[in-house]
Short mmCIF file of C-alpha atoms (C1' of nucleotides) in Angstrom, two decimals:
data_model
loop_
_atom_site.label_atom_id
_atom_site.label_comp_id
_atom_site.label_asym_id
_atom_site.label_seq_id
_atom_site.Cartn_x
_atom_site.Cartn_y
_atom_site.Cartn_z
CA MET A 16 230.13 73.26 101.88
CA THR A 17 228.10 76.39 101.68
CA THR A 18 228.17 79.67 103.42
CA THR A 19 226.11 82.81 103.31
CA SER A 20 227.22 85.30 100.74
CA PRO A 21 226.99 89.06 101.03
CA GLN A 22 223.80 88.80 99.05
CA GLY A 23 222.16 86.53 101.53
CA HIS A 24 221.82 83.36 99.51
CA THR A 25 223.91 80.26 99.83
CA GLU A 26 226.85 80.06 97.54
CA LEU A 27 229.00 77.32 96.19
CA LEU A 28 232.44 76.81 97.62
CA ARG A 29 235.22 74.48 96.63
CA PRO A 30 236.10 71.53 98.83
CA ASP A 31 238.88 73.47 100.51
CA GLY A 32 236.54 76.32 101.33
CA SER A 33 238.00 78.73 98.82
CA PRO A 34 235.72 80.54 96.42
CA VAL A 35 234.77 79.09 93.07
CA ARG A 36 236.85 80.48 90.19
CA VAL A 37 235.33 81.40 86.86
CA LEU A 38 237.04 82.58 83.70
CA VAL A 39 234.99 84.84 81.41
CA VAL A 40 236.00 85.10 77.76
CA ASP A 41 234.40 87.58 75.37
CA ASP A 42 235.78 90.17 73.02
CA GLU A 43 233.13 92.74 73.85
CA GLN A 44 234.33 94.45 76.95
CA SER A 45 230.83 95.50 77.94
CA ILE A 46 229.94 91.83 78.15
CA THR A 47 232.92 90.73 80.21
CA GLU A 48 232.30 93.61 82.56
CA LEU A 49 228.63 92.85 82.90
CA LEU A 50 229.34 89.20 83.55
CA SER A 51 232.29 89.79 85.86
CA MET A 52 230.20 92.05 88.00
CA ALA A 53 227.28 89.67 88.18
CA LEU A 54 229.44 86.66 88.89
CA ARG A 55 231.51 88.41 91.55
CA TYR A 56 228.21 89.23 93.17
CA GLU A 57 227.72 85.49 93.49
CA GLY A 58 230.83 85.43 95.61
CA TRP A 59 232.94 83.89 92.88
CA GLN A 60 236.44 84.83 91.88
CA ILE A 61 236.53 86.10 88.31
CA ARG A 62 239.16 86.61 85.65
CA SER A 63 238.41 87.67 82.12
CA ALA A 64 240.04 87.51 78.73
CA GLY A 65 239.24 89.18 75.42
CA ASP A 66 240.54 86.58 73.00
CA GLY A 67 241.34 82.91 72.68
CA LEU A 68 245.02 83.18 73.34
CA GLY A 69 244.49 85.22 76.45
CA ALA A 70 241.90 82.71 77.58
CA VAL A 71 244.25 79.78 77.24
CA ARG A 72 247.06 81.61 78.95
CA THR A 73 244.90 82.84 81.79
CA ALA A 74 243.32 79.44 82.29
CA ARG A 75 246.70 77.86 82.69
CA ASP A 76 247.58 79.64 85.90
CA PHE A 77 244.14 80.69 87.10
CA ARG A 78 242.83 77.12 86.91
CA PRO A 79 239.15 78.06 86.86
CA ASP A 80 236.36 75.76 88.01
CA ALA A 81 234.26 76.86 85.05
CA VAL A 82 234.63 78.93 81.91
CA VAL A 83 232.19 81.24 80.15
CA LEU A 84 233.27 81.27 76.53
CA ASP A 85 231.99 83.34 73.65
CA MET A 86 231.94 81.27 70.48
CA MET A 87 232.82 84.29 68.40
CA LEU A 88 236.32 85.45 69.20
CA PRO A 89 238.56 87.61 67.03
CA ASP A 90 241.60 85.33 66.99
CA MET A 91 240.31 81.78 67.03
CA ASP A 92 237.06 79.98 66.78
CA GLY A 93 235.37 78.68 69.87
CA LEU A 94 236.11 75.04 69.24
CA SER A 95 239.85 75.59 68.99
CA VAL A 96 239.82 77.49 72.23
CA LEU A 97 237.86 74.68 73.79
CA GLY A 98 240.36 72.11 72.59
CA ARG A 99 243.29 74.03 73.98
CA LEU A 100 241.54 74.69 77.25
CA ARG A 101 240.78 71.02 77.60
CA ARG A 102 244.41 70.12 77.15
CA ASP A 103 245.29 71.92 80.36
CA LEU A 104 242.02 71.46 82.22
CA PRO A 105 240.38 68.30 80.94
CA ASP A 106 237.40 68.44 83.24
CA VAL A 107 236.51 72.10 83.36
CA PRO A 108 232.89 72.72 82.38
CA VAL A 109 232.24 75.38 79.80
CA LEU A 110 229.27 77.65 79.29
CA PHE A 111 229.19 78.82 75.70
CA LEU A 112 227.78 82.14 74.59
CA THR A 113 226.38 82.08 71.09
CA ALA A 114 224.52 84.55 68.95
CA LYS A 115 220.83 83.86 68.78
CA ASP A 116 220.81 83.61 65.01
CA ALA A 117 224.14 81.79 64.81
CA VAL A 118 223.96 78.68 62.74
CA GLU A 119 222.46 75.99 64.87
CA ASP A 120 224.98 73.44 63.70
CA ARG A 121 227.80 75.25 65.46
CA ILE A 122 226.00 74.33 68.64
CA ALA A 123 226.02 70.67 67.75
CA GLY A 124 228.08 68.64 70.15
CA LEU A 125 228.59 71.39 72.62
CA THR A 126 226.30 70.06 75.28
CA ALA A 127 227.40 66.48 74.76
CA GLY A 128 230.00 66.47 77.48
CA GLY A 129 227.80 68.14 80.02
CA ASP A 130 228.69 71.60 78.86
CA ASP A 131 225.94 74.07 78.26
CA TYR A 132 225.25 77.23 76.34
CA VAL A 133 223.12 80.34 76.38
CA THR A 134 222.27 82.56 73.48
CA LYS A 135 222.95 86.27 73.32
CA PRO A 136 221.31 88.37 74.45
CA PHE A 137 221.05 86.50 77.74
CA SER A 138 219.73 87.35 81.14
CA LEU A 139 222.15 87.30 84.03
CA GLU A 140 219.91 85.00 86.03
CA GLU A 141 220.12 82.51 83.24
CA VAL A 142 223.89 82.62 83.02
CA VAL A 143 224.28 82.34 86.77
CA ALA A 144 221.80 79.49 86.97
CA ARG A 145 223.50 77.52 84.23
CA LEU A 146 226.91 78.12 85.69
CA ARG A 147 225.74 76.99 89.08
CA GLY A 148 224.37 73.87 87.45
CA LEU A 149 227.59 73.14 85.61
CA ILE A 150 229.73 73.67 88.68
CA ARG A 151 227.40 71.65 90.83
CA ARG A 152 227.45 68.70 88.45
CA SER A 153 231.18 68.90 87.77
CA GLY A 154 231.84 68.16 91.39
CA ALA A 155 234.12 71.19 91.75
CA ALA A 156 231.89 72.41 94.51
CA ASP A 157 232.09 69.99 97.33
CA ARG A 158 228.49 70.00 98.32
CA ARG A 159 226.25 68.13 95.99
CA SER A 160 223.95 71.00 96.75
CA ASP A 161 220.60 70.05 95.52
CA SER A 162 218.80 72.04 92.99
CA VAL A 163 215.74 72.94 95.01
CA LEU A 164 215.06 76.39 96.40
CA VAL A 165 212.68 76.55 99.35
CA VAL A 166 210.96 79.56 100.88
CA GLY A 167 208.23 78.69 103.33
CA ASP A 168 205.94 76.18 101.69
CA LEU A 169 207.07 77.27 98.26
CA THR A 170 209.61 75.16 96.39
CA LEU A 171 211.34 75.60 93.05
CA ASP A 172 213.37 72.85 91.44
CA GLU A 173 215.96 74.13 89.03
CA ASP A 174 216.44 70.75 87.34
CA SER A 175 212.86 69.77 86.71
CA HIS A 176 211.60 73.36 86.58
CA GLU A 177 208.91 72.27 88.98
CA VAL A 178 207.32 74.74 91.34
CA THR A 179 205.02 73.84 94.21
CA ARG A 180 203.21 75.72 96.91
CA GLY A 181 201.91 73.71 99.82
CA GLY A 182 202.47 70.60 97.74
CA ASP A 183 200.41 71.74 94.76
CA GLY A 184 202.19 71.90 91.44
CA ILE A 185 202.18 75.29 89.78
CA HIS A 186 202.84 75.88 86.12
CA LEU A 187 204.98 78.88 85.32
CA THR A 188 206.15 80.29 82.02
CA ALA A 189 209.87 80.72 81.40
CA THR A 190 209.91 84.37 82.42
CA GLU A 191 207.75 83.80 85.46
CA PHE A 192 210.08 80.99 86.46
CA GLU A 193 213.17 83.15 86.22
CA LEU A 194 211.57 85.96 88.12
CA LEU A 195 210.49 83.64 90.91
CA ARG A 196 213.91 82.05 91.01
CA PHE A 197 215.49 85.45 91.44
CA LEU A 198 213.11 86.35 94.23
CA MET A 199 213.61 83.02 95.96
CA ARG A 200 217.36 83.26 95.75
CA ASN A 201 217.02 86.52 97.67
CA PRO A 202 214.31 85.87 100.25
CA ARG A 203 213.35 88.66 102.64
CA ARG A 204 215.32 91.15 100.58
CA VAL A 205 213.74 94.04 98.79
CA LEU A 206 214.61 93.92 95.11
CA SER A 207 214.03 97.05 93.09
CA LYS A 208 212.35 96.96 89.72
CA ALA A 209 215.62 98.06 88.19
CA GLN A 210 217.49 95.21 89.81
CA ILE A 211 214.90 92.74 88.68
CA LEU A 212 214.93 94.08 85.16
CA ASP A 213 218.72 93.86 85.08
CA ARG A 214 218.87 90.30 86.31
CA VAL A 215 215.83 88.60 84.86
CA TRP A 216 215.41 90.30 81.49
CA SER A 217 218.08 90.12 78.83
CA TYR A 218 220.60 92.90 78.80
CA ASP A 219 219.27 94.42 75.63
CA PHE A 220 215.68 94.62 76.76
CA GLY A 221 214.41 97.96 75.62
CA GLY A 222 210.85 97.83 76.80
CA GLN A 223 208.75 99.40 79.48
CA ALA A 224 209.84 98.96 83.08
CA ASN A 225 206.35 97.98 84.03
CA VAL A 226 206.82 94.47 82.65
CA VAL A 227 208.11 93.79 86.12
CA GLU A 228 204.84 94.88 87.68
CA LEU A 229 203.03 92.80 85.14
CA TYR A 230 204.97 89.66 85.86
CA ILE A 231 204.75 90.18 89.60
CA SER A 232 201.04 90.32 89.02
CA TYR A 233 201.14 87.06 87.09
CA LEU A 234 203.17 85.40 89.80
CA ARG A 235 200.83 86.52 92.52
CA ARG A 236 197.92 85.08 90.64
CA LYS A 237 199.62 81.72 90.47
CA ILE A 238 201.47 81.59 93.77
CA ASP A 239 199.54 83.68 96.21
CA ALA A 240 196.10 83.00 94.77
CA GLY A 241 193.73 82.62 97.70
CA ARG A 242 196.57 81.98 100.12
CA GLU A 243 198.57 83.94 102.59
CA PRO A 244 200.63 86.17 100.31
CA MET A 245 204.36 85.64 100.07
CA ILE A 246 205.16 88.33 97.54
CA HIS A 247 205.08 91.79 99.03
CA THR A 248 205.35 95.27 97.60
CA ARG A 249 207.48 97.90 99.28
CA ARG A 250 206.13 101.00 97.72
CA GLY A 251 208.87 103.10 96.20
CA ALA A 252 211.47 100.43 96.88
CA GLY A 253 210.61 97.17 95.17
CA TYR A 254 209.38 93.69 95.95
CA LEU A 255 210.35 90.90 98.27
CA ILE A 256 209.37 87.35 98.93
CA LYS A 257 209.21 85.72 102.36
CA PRO A 258 207.49 82.80 104.06
CA ALA A 259 203.82 83.36 104.63
CA ALA A 260 204.22 82.80 108.37
CA MET B 966 227.98 48.85 93.42
CA THR B 967 226.36 51.91 92.02
CA THR B 968 226.13 55.44 93.11
CA THR B 969 224.48 58.56 91.84
CA SER B 970 226.52 60.34 89.25
CA PRO B 971 226.68 64.07 88.74
CA GLN B 972 224.04 63.64 86.09
CA GLY B 973 221.61 62.06 88.45
CA HIS B 974 221.51 58.56 87.08
CA THR B 975 223.24 55.55 88.52
CA GLU B 976 226.74 54.88 87.38
CA LEU B 977 228.97 51.88 87.33
CA LEU B 978 231.79 51.53 89.79
CA ARG B 979 234.48 48.92 90.16
CA PRO B 980 234.38 46.46 93.02
CA ASP B 981 236.77 48.57 95.06
CA GLY B 982 234.61 51.65 94.58
CA SER B 983 236.99 53.41 92.22
CA PRO B 984 235.70 54.76 88.94
CA VAL B 985 235.60 52.63 85.81
CA ARG B 986 238.54 53.24 83.49
CA VAL B 987 238.14 53.49 79.74
CA LEU B 988 240.77 53.87 77.06
CA VAL B 989 239.69 55.68 73.89
CA VAL B 990 241.69 55.09 70.72
CA ASP B 991 241.07 57.07 67.55
CA ASP B 992 243.33 59.04 65.26
CA GLU B 993 240.85 61.85 64.78
CA GLN B 994 241.33 64.14 67.71
CA SER B 995 237.84 65.56 67.46
CA ILE B 996 236.52 62.06 68.05
CA THR B 997 238.69 61.30 71.05
CA GLU B 998 237.75 64.65 72.49
CA LEU B 999 234.05 64.13 71.95
CA LEU B 1000 234.19 60.68 73.45
CA SER B 1001 236.41 61.66 76.34
CA MET B 1002 234.08 64.43 77.24
CA ALA B 1003 230.97 62.32 77.06
CA LEU B 1004 232.48 59.38 78.91
CA ARG B 1005 233.93 61.54 81.65
CA TYR B 1006 230.46 62.86 82.08
CA GLU B 1007 229.41 59.31 82.89
CA GLY B 1008 231.79 59.52 85.80
CA TRP B 1009 234.41 57.32 84.20
CA GLN B 1010 238.14 57.88 84.11
CA ILE B 1011 239.38 58.33 80.55
CA ARG B 1012 242.70 58.13 78.74
CA SER B 1013 243.05 58.47 75.02
CA ALA B 1014 245.53 57.49 72.36
CA GLY B 1015 245.86 58.47 68.71
CA ASP B 1016 247.49 55.34 67.30
CA GLY B 1017 247.96 51.66 67.93
CA LEU B 1018 251.33 51.91 69.57
CA GLY B 1019 250.18 54.60 71.94
CA ALA B 1020 247.14 52.52 72.73
CA VAL B 1021 249.15 49.46 73.65
CA ARG B 1022 251.56 51.49 75.72
CA THR B 1023 248.85 53.39 77.52
CA ALA B 1024 246.83 50.27 78.17
CA ARG B 1025 249.80 48.64 79.85
CA ASP B 1026 249.93 51.03 82.76
CA PHE B 1027 246.39 52.45 82.68
CA ARG B 1028 244.85 48.98 82.81
CA PRO B 1029 241.43 50.07 81.52
CA ASP B 1030 238.21 48.20 82.22
CA ALA B 1031 237.16 48.74 78.62
CA VAL B 1032 238.61 50.05 75.39
CA VAL B 1033 237.00 52.01 72.58
CA LEU B 1034 239.02 51.19 69.51
CA ASP B 1035 238.83 52.67 66.05
CA MET B 1036 239.46 49.94 63.48
CA MET B 1037 241.17 52.41 61.19
CA LEU B 1038 244.43 53.55 62.71
CA PRO B 1039 247.38 55.09 60.90
CA ASP B 1040 250.09 52.79 62.19
CA MET B 1041 248.56 49.36 62.55
CA ASP B 1042 245.37 47.66 61.65
CA GLY B 1043 242.73 47.09 64.27
CA LEU B 1044 243.32 43.38 64.59
CA SER B 1045 246.99 43.78 65.47
CA VAL B 1046 246.14 46.36 68.09
CA LEU B 1047 243.55 44.04 69.49
CA GLY B 1048 246.02 41.17 69.63
CA ARG B 1049 248.61 43.21 71.43
CA LEU B 1050 246.07 44.65 73.83
CA ARG B 1051 244.89 41.17 74.67
CA ARG B 1052 248.40 40.05 75.46
CA ASP B 1053 248.50 42.46 78.39
CA LEU B 1054 244.81 42.53 79.25
CA PRO B 1055 243.30 39.22 78.17
CA ASP B 1056 239.80 39.95 79.42
CA VAL B 1057 239.29 43.60 78.60
CA PRO B 1058 236.15 44.15 76.52
CA VAL B 1059 236.55 46.22 73.39
CA LEU B 1060 234.07 48.44 71.60
CA PHE B 1061 235.11 48.79 67.98
CA LEU B 1062 234.46 51.86 65.93
CA THR B 1063 234.10 51.08 62.26
CA ALA B 1064 233.21 52.93 59.14
CA LYS B 1065 229.69 52.37 58.02
CA ASP B 1066 230.71 50.40 54.94
CA ALA B 1067 233.36 48.27 56.66
CA VAL B 1068 233.44 44.56 56.00
CA GLU B 1069 230.76 43.24 58.25
CA ASP B 1070 231.89 39.64 58.48
CA ARG B 1071 235.21 40.56 59.97
CA ILE B 1072 233.48 42.47 62.70
CA ALA B 1073 231.08 39.67 63.30
CA GLY B 1074 233.99 37.38 64.09
CA LEU B 1075 235.41 39.87 66.50
CA THR B 1076 232.28 40.45 68.44
CA ALA B 1077 231.76 36.76 68.97
CA GLY B 1078 234.06 37.00 71.95
CA GLY B 1079 231.80 39.34 73.82
CA ASP B 1080 233.10 42.50 72.25
CA ASP B 1081 230.83 44.89 70.43
CA TYR B 1082 230.99 47.57 67.80
CA VAL B 1083 229.29 50.72 66.58
CA THR B 1084 229.55 52.32 63.20
CA LYS B 1085 230.66 55.86 62.53
CA PRO B 1086 229.04 58.27 62.73
CA PHE B 1087 227.64 57.14 66.06
CA SER B 1088 225.47 58.75 68.67
CA LEU B 1089 226.88 59.21 72.13
CA GLU B 1090 223.94 57.46 73.71
CA GLU B 1091 224.72 54.43 71.66
CA VAL B 1092 228.41 54.36 72.55
CA VAL B 1093 227.69 54.88 76.22
CA ALA B 1094 225.00 52.24 76.23
CA ARG B 1095 227.20 49.65 74.55
CA LEU B 1096 230.10 50.41 76.82
CA ARG B 1097 227.90 50.09 79.85
CA GLY B 1098 226.75 46.77 78.54
CA LEU B 1099 230.27 45.53 77.91
CA ILE B 1100 231.51 46.63 81.30
CA ARG B 1101 228.50 45.20 83.02
CA ARG B 1102 228.89 41.84 81.36
CA SER B 1103 232.65 41.72 81.82
CA GLY B 1104 232.18 41.81 85.54
CA ALA B 1105 234.52 44.76 85.97
CA ALA B 1106 231.72 46.60 87.66
CA ASP B 1107 230.90 44.72 90.78
CA ARG B 1108 227.17 44.89 90.63
CA ARG B 1109 225.50 43.07 87.85
CA SER B 1110 223.31 46.14 87.68
CA ASP B 1111 220.37 45.12 85.67
CA SER B 1112 219.67 46.53 82.32
CA VAL B 1113 216.11 47.66 82.82
CA LEU B 1114 215.19 51.27 83.20
CA VAL B 1115 211.93 51.96 84.99
CA VAL B 1116 209.97 55.20 85.23
CA GLY B 1117 206.50 54.80 86.64
CA ASP B 1118 204.78 51.99 84.78
CA LEU B 1119 207.12 52.39 81.84
CA THR B 1120 210.02 49.98 81.44
CA LEU B 1121 212.83 49.81 78.94
CA ASP B 1122 215.22 46.88 78.70
CA GLU B 1123 218.56 47.90 77.31
CA ASP B 1124 219.55 44.34 76.50
CA SER B 1125 216.43 43.09 74.78
CA HIS B 1126 215.27 46.53 73.62
CA GLU B 1127 211.89 45.71 75.02
CA VAL B 1128 209.65 48.55 76.08
CA THR B 1129 206.43 48.22 78.01
CA ARG B 1130 203.91 50.58 79.49
CA GLY B 1131 201.53 49.19 82.06
CA GLY B 1132 202.58 45.73 80.92
CA ASP B 1133 201.76 46.24 77.25
CA GLY B 1134 204.63 45.78 74.84
CA ILE B 1135 205.43 48.76 72.66
CA HIS B 1136 207.35 48.63 69.42
CA LEU B 1137 209.81 51.47 68.92
CA THR B 1138 212.13 52.26 66.06
CA ALA B 1139 215.85 52.60 66.77
CA THR B 1140 215.75 56.36 67.08
CA GLU B 1141 212.63 56.35 69.18
CA PHE B 1142 214.28 53.81 71.44
CA GLU B 1143 217.40 55.88 71.94
CA LEU B 1144 215.43 59.01 72.59
CA LEU B 1145 213.30 57.26 75.17
CA ARG B 1146 216.36 55.74 76.79
CA PHE B 1147 217.96 59.14 77.11
CA LEU B 1148 214.82 60.56 78.66
CA MET B 1149 214.48 57.63 81.03
CA ARG B 1150 218.08 57.83 82.10
CA ASN B 1151 217.33 61.40 83.16
CA PRO B 1152 213.86 61.26 84.68
CA ARG B 1153 212.34 64.47 86.03
CA ARG B 1154 215.05 66.53 84.41
CA VAL B 1155 214.37 69.04 81.71
CA LEU B 1156 216.47 68.16 78.69
CA SER B 1157 216.87 70.82 76.03
CA LYS B 1158 216.48 70.06 72.37
CA ALA B 1159 220.18 70.77 71.94
CA GLN B 1160 221.11 68.27 74.62
CA ILE B 1161 218.88 65.66 73.10
CA LEU B 1162 220.25 66.27 69.65
CA ASP B 1163 223.82 66.04 70.94
CA ARG B 1164 223.27 62.77 72.73
CA VAL B 1165 220.77 60.88 70.64
CA TRP B 1166 221.62 61.89 67.09
CA SER B 1167 224.97 61.11 65.54
CA TYR B 1168 227.67 63.69 65.90
CA ASP B 1169 227.58 64.67 62.26
CA PHE B 1170 223.87 65.25 62.07
CA GLY B 1171 223.42 68.50 60.30
CA GLY B 1172 219.69 68.66 60.07
CA GLN B 1173 216.89 70.63 61.59
CA ALA B 1174 216.54 70.74 65.33
CA ASN B 1175 212.87 70.02 64.96
CA VAL B 1176 213.51 66.33 64.42
CA VAL B 1177 213.49 66.26 68.18
CA GLU B 1178 209.97 67.65 68.25
CA LEU B 1179 208.99 65.15 65.64
CA TYR B 1180 210.32 62.17 67.54
CA ILE B 1181 208.84 63.39 70.78
CA SER B 1182 205.58 63.46 68.90
CA TYR B 1183 206.11 59.87 67.74
CA LEU B 1184 206.97 58.73 71.24
CA ARG B 1185 203.92 60.36 72.68
CA ARG B 1186 201.75 58.58 70.20
CA LYS B 1187 203.17 55.25 71.26
CA ILE B 1188 203.74 55.77 74.95
CA ASP B 1189 201.25 58.32 76.14
CA ALA B 1190 198.48 57.39 73.72
CA GLY B 1191 195.23 57.59 75.64
CA ARG B 1192 197.00 57.36 78.96
CA GLU B 1193 198.14 59.77 81.60
CA PRO B 1194 201.02 61.53 79.83
CA MET B 1195 204.57 60.95 81.03
CA ILE B 1196 206.38 63.09 78.50
CA HIS B 1197 206.04 66.78 79.21
CA THR B 1198 207.01 69.91 77.35
CA ARG B 1199 208.60 72.80 79.19
CA ARG B 1200 208.09 75.49 76.66
CA GLY B 1201 211.29 77.34 75.93
CA ALA B 1202 213.32 74.87 77.99
CA GLY B 1203 212.91 71.35 76.68
CA TYR B 1204 211.25 68.06 77.55
CA LEU B 1205 211.17 65.77 80.54
CA ILE B 1206 209.76 62.42 81.46
CA LYS B 1207 208.29 61.52 84.82
CA PRO B 1208 205.88 59.00 86.33
CA ALA B 1209 202.29 59.71 85.46
CA ALA B 1210 201.34 59.91 89.14
"C1'" DC C 1101 191.25 114.27 103.84
"C1'" DC C 1102 192.94 115.08 99.24
"C1'" DC C 1103 195.84 114.27 95.57
"C1'" DC C 1104 199.41 112.28 92.99
"C1'" DA C 1105 202.78 109.08 92.24
"C1'" DA C 1106 203.20 104.43 92.39
"C1'" DC C 1107 201.24 100.33 91.52
"C1'" DC C 1108 197.95 96.86 89.65
"C1'" DT C 1109 195.68 94.44 86.05
"C1'" DG C 1110 192.41 93.66 81.85
"C1'" DT C 1111 192.68 93.61 76.91
"C1'" DG C 1112 194.47 92.40 72.82
"C1'" DA C 1113 198.30 92.65 69.24
"C1'" DT C 1114 202.35 90.46 68.14
"C1'" DT C 1115 205.83 87.24 68.34
"C1'" DT C 1116 207.59 82.88 69.39
"C1'" DC C 1117 207.34 78.10 70.11
"C1'" DT C 1118 205.44 73.60 69.41
"C1'" DC C 1119 202.90 70.05 67.15
"C1'" DT C 1120 201.82 67.22 63.37
"C1'" DG C 1121 200.39 65.86 58.53
"C1'" DA C 1122 202.23 64.89 54.07
"C1'" DG C 1123 205.56 63.32 51.34
"C1'" DA C 1124 210.52 62.51 49.68
"C1'" DA C 1125 214.52 59.89 50.31
"C1'" DA C 1126 217.14 56.28 52.37
"C1'" DC C 1127 217.19 51.82 54.17
"C1'" DC C 1128 216.37 46.94 54.81
"C1'" DC C 1129 214.94 42.45 54.04
"C1'" DT C 1130 213.72 39.04 50.98
"C1'" DA D 485 214.27 44.81 41.99
"C1'" DG D 486 210.10 45.61 45.19
"C1'" DG D 487 207.43 46.56 49.27
"C1'" DG D 488 207.40 47.86 53.81
"C1'" DT D 489 209.72 50.64 57.24
"C1'" DT D 490 212.30 54.40 59.02
"C1'" DT D 491 214.23 58.88 58.95
"C1'" DC D 492 213.87 63.45 57.99
"C1'" DT D 493 212.32 68.10 55.66
"C1'" DC D 494 208.95 71.30 55.07
"C1'" DA D 495 205.23 74.05 56.08
"C1'" DG D 496 200.92 75.39 58.08
"C1'" DA D 497 197.88 75.28 62.10
"C1'" DG D 498 197.45 76.15 66.68
"C1'" DA D 499 198.74 77.33 71.24
"C1'" DA D 500 201.24 79.90 74.43
"C1'" DA D 501 203.99 83.61 75.96
"C1'" DT D 502 205.42 88.28 75.95
"C1'" DC D 503 204.57 92.86 76.14
"C1'" DA D 504 202.45 97.68 75.29
"C1'" DC D 505 198.93 100.36 76.60
"C1'" DA D 506 195.62 102.40 79.37
"C1'" DG D 507 192.37 102.94 82.89
"C1'" DG D 508 191.53 101.68 87.67
"C1'" DT D 509 193.18 101.39 92.50
"C1'" DT D 510 195.90 102.37 96.52
"C1'" DG D 511 198.55 104.52 100.01
"C1'" DG D 512 200.87 108.06 102.26
"C1'" DG D 513 202.73 112.88 102.36
"C1'" DG D 514 201.20 117.29 102.86
#
DNA sequence: CCCCAACCTGTGATTTCTCTGAGAAACCCT
DNA sequence: AGGGTTTCTCAGAGAAATCACAGGTTGGGG
């Protein structure tokens, strides 16, 4: 089952129609706050914990549909937390947060059970997309919602990373793909450059705000090239995407 | 009967449509957890036990369609467990886990009856593949789903390990075969290097993640050589296989 | 109708990611 | 033990992606 969220895109719901529940675990409060805010915006119900013990305790009565778990916690290591979580909630999917330069071998085995991970610093779009994927595949959401976004004759497949316009395949880079996904998840809505920067670029991006203009330019070249444009500028406000019609 | 699993590939179901049940027996908890996670992800229902007695007791009321049994248990030796299991469930197929240097001839005798074994450290793809084979042949799954994966003009036979492209036979090494099988069981899906490493390489592999790149390179040489490529790189995301069309 | 802020986009430096050759070590079969 | 095969590390070449910068363009308020 899906319904329309305050943000305008379809959201996942549990079989009984109640919102999806996500537990966020990180010791840096700025991170839990950032994530909580972003995930609530998805229409999900969020709880957070700052350490492993709190996570296990919270999970027990909150019974989340998914967990976002930092691998680096003050009191226990990520794997122990995982083990304890799994004792109470054997099927809950977990999205791990790891440091970019963290030893790769810590990652080993984490995705084996269908779990997933993102490296810090992450972009919110990436976290949300992966979480949606995990929840979708775990069956916690009752609709086997498919992974394809459609706006007009433009399609974007989140599984295969395939993008087509009018049937023609279009190759996008990773950043272009995320930007387009964000636009397509919010069709007909004006998104400011600040919003785009906050969602699509990682939270520690320190560069020039005009990367957004640049990447919009790239996208137009690939998506609107010689066709009825779908990406529109609202001067002073931001950008929006809508069907060419 | 088959249906589409959360992962997108077809899964085995019992004649009455209920999920396949598998009992996992190992004294190392990290192993039972790893296996439970991976096998649940196949859509199967999993119970685990840490010793022979627990295994026999659990089997009695769980009535699994297959058992994964470590030969090295603290309380009894593998053969006794097997004997007791067979008293309650005469036909259940068993996948033995053995140490690499275990006495081969003993195993050989065991597998004569249709059982199978893998050596530790194993790869999850291998365990899953063997289990699928056992369950398929035992008739617990109602469709004798055939053992050939097909993507475009590429075929891979899980029983005979035969691989062909456009009718031509292709010789693959064991690792190449497992990698290709994993790709073909997830066609049109981007699989990250981490996912591939977690599924195709053994759980204790501590090496460089670029073995994946290397083996993709080998596969391309053998499968895509001079033809329309089927293996594609999604830079920054992973690899996927799809029909050349 | 003019001007300026906002926006667009070409260029190229830098960084990141991927591919693959060469060779060492392990393995296997006889 | 010996030769062929397989697995894997290492490292360099090459390709692709990201981004800063800057000059050009546009649109709308005054």
